[in-house]
CSV table of C-alpha atoms in Angstrom, one decimal:
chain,number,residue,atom,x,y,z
A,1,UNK,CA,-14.1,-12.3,-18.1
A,2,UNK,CA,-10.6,-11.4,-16.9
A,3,UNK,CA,-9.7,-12.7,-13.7
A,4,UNK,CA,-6.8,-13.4,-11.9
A,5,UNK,CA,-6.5,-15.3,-8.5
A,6,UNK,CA,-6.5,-14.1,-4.9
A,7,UNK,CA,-3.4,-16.0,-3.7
A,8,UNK,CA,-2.2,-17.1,0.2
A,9,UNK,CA,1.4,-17.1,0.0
A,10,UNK,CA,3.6,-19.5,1.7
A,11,UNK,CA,7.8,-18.6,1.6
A,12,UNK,CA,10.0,-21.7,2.7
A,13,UNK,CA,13.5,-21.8,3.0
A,14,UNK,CA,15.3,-24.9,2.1
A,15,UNK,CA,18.3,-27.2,2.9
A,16,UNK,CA,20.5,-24.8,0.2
A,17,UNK,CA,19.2,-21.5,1.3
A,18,UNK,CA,16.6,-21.3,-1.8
A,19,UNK,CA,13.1,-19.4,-1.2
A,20,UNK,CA,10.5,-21.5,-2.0
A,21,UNK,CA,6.6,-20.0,-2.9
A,22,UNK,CA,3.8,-22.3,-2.0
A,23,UNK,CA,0.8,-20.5,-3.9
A,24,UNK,CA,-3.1,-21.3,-2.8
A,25,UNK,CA,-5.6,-19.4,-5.0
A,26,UNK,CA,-8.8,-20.3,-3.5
A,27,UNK,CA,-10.9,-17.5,-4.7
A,28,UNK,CA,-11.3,-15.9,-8.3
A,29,UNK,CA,-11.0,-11.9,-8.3
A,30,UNK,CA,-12.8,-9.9,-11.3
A,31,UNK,CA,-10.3,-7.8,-12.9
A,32,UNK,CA,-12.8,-5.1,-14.0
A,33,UNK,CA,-13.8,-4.6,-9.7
A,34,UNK,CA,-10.6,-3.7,-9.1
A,35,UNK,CA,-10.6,-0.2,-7.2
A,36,UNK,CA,-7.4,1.9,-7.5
A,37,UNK,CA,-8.4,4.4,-9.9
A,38,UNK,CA,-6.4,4.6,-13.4
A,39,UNK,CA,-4.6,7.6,-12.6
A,40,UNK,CA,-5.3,10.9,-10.7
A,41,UNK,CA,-8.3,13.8,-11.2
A,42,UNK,CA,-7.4,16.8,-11.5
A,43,UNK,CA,-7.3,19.0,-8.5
A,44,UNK,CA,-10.7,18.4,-6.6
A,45,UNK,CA,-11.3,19.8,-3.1
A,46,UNK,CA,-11.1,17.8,-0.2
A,47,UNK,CA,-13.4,16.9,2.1
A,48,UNK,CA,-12.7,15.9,5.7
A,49,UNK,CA,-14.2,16.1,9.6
A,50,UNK,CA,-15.7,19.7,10.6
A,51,UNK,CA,-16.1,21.0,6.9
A,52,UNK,CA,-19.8,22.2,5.4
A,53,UNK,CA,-20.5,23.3,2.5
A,54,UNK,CA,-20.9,26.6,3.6
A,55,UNK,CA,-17.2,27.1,4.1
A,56,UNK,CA,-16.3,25.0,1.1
A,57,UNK,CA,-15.8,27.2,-2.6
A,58,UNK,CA,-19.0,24.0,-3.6
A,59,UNK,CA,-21.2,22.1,-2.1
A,60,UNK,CA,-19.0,18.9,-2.3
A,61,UNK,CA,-19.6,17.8,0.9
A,62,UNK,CA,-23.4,17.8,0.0
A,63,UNK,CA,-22.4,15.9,-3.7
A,64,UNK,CA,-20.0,13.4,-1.5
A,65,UNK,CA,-22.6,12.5,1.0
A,66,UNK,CA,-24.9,11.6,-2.4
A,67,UNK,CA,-22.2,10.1,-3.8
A,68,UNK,CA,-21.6,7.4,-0.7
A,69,UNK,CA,-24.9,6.2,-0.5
A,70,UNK,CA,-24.2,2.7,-1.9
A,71,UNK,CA,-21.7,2.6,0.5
A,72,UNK,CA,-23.5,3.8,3.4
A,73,UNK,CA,-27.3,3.9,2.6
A,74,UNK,CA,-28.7,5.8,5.9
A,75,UNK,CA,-26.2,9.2,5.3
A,76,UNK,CA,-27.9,12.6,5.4
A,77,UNK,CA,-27.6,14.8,2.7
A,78,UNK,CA,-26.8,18.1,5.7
A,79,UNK,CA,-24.0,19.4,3.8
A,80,UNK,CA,-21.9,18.5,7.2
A,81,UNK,CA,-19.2,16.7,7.5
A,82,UNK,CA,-19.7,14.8,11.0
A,83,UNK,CA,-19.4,11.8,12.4
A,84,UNK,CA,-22.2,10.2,10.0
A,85,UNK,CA,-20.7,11.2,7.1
A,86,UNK,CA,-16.5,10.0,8.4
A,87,UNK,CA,-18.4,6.9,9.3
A,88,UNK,CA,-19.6,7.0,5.3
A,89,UNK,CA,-16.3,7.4,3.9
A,90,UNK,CA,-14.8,4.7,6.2
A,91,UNK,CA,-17.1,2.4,5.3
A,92,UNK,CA,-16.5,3.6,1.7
A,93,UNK,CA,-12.6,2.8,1.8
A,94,UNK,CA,-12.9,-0.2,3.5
A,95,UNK,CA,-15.4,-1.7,0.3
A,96,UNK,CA,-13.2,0.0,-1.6
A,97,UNK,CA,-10.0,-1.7,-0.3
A,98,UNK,CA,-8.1,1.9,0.4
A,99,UNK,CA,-6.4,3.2,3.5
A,100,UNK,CA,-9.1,4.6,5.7
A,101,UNK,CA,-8.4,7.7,6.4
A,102,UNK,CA,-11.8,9.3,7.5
A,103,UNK,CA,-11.8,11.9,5.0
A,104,UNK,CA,-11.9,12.2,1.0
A,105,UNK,CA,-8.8,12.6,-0.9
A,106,UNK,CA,-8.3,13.2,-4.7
A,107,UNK,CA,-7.8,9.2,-5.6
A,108,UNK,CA,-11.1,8.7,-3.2
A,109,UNK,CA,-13.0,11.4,-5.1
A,110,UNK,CA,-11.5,9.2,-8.5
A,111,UNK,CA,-13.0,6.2,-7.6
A,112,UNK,CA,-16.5,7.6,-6.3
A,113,UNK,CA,-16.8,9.3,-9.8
A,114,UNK,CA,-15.9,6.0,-12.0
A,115,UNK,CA,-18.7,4.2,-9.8
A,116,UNK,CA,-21.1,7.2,-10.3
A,117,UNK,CA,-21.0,7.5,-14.3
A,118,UNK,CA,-24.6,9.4,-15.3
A,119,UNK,CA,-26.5,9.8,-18.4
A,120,UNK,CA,-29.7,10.7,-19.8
A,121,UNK,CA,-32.0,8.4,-19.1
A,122,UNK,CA,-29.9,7.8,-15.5
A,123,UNK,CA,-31.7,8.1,-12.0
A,124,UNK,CA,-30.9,8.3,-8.4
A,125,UNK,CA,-28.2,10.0,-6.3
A,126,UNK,CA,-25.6,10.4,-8.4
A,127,UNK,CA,-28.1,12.1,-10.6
A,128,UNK,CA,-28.9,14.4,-7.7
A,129,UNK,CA,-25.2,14.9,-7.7
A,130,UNK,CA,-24.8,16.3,-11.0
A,131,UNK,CA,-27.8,18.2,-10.8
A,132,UNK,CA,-26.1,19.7,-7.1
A,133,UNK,CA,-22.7,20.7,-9.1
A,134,UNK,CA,-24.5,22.2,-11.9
A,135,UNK,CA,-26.2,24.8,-10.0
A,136,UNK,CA,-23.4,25.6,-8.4
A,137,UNK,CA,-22.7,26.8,-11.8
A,138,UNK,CA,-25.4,28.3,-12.7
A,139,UNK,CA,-27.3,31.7,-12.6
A,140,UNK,CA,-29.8,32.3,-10.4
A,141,UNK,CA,-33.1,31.5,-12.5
A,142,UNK,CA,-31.5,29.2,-14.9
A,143,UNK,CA,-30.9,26.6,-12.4
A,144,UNK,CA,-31.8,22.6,-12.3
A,145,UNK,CA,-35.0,20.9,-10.5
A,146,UNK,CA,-32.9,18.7,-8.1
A,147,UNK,CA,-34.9,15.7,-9.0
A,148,UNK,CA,-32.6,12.5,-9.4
A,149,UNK,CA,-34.1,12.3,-12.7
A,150,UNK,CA,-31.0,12.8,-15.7
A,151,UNK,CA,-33.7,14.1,-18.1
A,152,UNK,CA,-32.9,17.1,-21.5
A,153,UNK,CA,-32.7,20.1,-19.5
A,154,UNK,CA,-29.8,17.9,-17.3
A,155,UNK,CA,-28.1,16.5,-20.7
A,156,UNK,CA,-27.9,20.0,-22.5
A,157,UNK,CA,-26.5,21.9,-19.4
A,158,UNK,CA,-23.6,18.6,-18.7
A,159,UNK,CA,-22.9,19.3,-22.6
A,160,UNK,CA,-22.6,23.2,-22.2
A,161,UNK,CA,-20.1,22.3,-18.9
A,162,UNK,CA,-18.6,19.9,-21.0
A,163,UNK,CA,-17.6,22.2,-24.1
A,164,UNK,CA,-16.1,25.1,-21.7
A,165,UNK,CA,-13.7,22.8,-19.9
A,166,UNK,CA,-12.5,21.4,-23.2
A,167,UNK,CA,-14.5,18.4,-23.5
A,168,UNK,CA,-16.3,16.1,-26.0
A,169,UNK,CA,-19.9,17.3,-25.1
A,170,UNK,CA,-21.3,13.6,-24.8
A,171,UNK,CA,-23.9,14.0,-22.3
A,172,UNK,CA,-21.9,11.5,-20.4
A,173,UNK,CA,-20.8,12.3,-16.8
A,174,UNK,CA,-18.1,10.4,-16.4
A,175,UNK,CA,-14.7,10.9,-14.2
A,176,UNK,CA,-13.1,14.1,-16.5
A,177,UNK,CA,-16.9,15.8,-16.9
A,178,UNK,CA,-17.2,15.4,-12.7
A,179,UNK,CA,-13.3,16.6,-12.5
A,180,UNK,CA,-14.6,19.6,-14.0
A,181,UNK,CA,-18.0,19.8,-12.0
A,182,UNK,CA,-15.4,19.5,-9.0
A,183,UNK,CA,-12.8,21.7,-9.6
A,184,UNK,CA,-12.3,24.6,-7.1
């Protein structure tokens, strides 16, 4: 495990004008929990107070409030962005150690994705999420069962999204695939 330690730093002057650095490291910080994401998505709409997914080119306030249920289990999936879903995003970038702004910006959207990798096999929200984006893709008639369940029908249809933007069609939904999902 790669860790490095949280340090309290003490500067002192001395008697010939040198700086001195007093380190304590009291507590061990995981490397791999670190949050600022390794580098930027590609342009992804932003979310912030008064949008809805009705005015929005996707649902992404919909896939966000999915998205920032660890964070903030009681959100409602309305597809609003009020004061229960800033509340969610605050909460969000303060776990997350980032400025809290209130409102979702590209790096935010970079981070939510890394923590919300799906595959088959996957379940839960940020299954739901996928599933959300997806249809928003697709025909009328050829869409997903919104089910939280990443199951063949899911897999084949993050594949086909996957080879028109370019991608290895893995089946994985990782940051790039949801950069893609995203895109406006």
């Amino acid at each position: 495990m790669t860790v490095i330690e949280q340090e309290r730093v003490d500067h002192r002057v001395d008697h010939e004008g040198e700086t001195q650095v007093r380190i304590d490291c009291p507590q061990r910080i995981d490397l791999r929990r670190l949050t600022k994401p390794k580098g930027r998505m590609a342009s992804v709409v932003r979310v912030m107070p008064g949008d809805g997914d009705n005015r929005l080119p996707l649902p992404a306030v919909s896939i966000a409030q999915l998205l920032l249920r660890p964070y903030y289990a009681t959100i409602r999936v309305d597809g609003a962005f009020g004061a229960q879903t800033r509340a969610a995003v605050m909460a969000f970038q303060v776990r997350t150690h980032r400025r809290v702004t209130g409102m979702l910006g590209q790096d935010d959207w970079a981070i939510l994705c890394d923590r919300s990798t799906v595959t088959i096999g996957s379940r839960g929200n940020a299954v739901r999420a996928v599933q959300l984006l997806l249809n928003h893709r697709l025909p009328i008639g050829r869409q997903l069962v919104v089910d939280g369940v990443f199951g063949t029908g899911t897999s084949m249809t993050v594949k086909d999204v996957q080879r028109a933007a370019g991608l290895q069609p893995t089946g994985l939904v990782d940051r790039a695939t949801y950069a893609a999902l995203l895109h406006a």
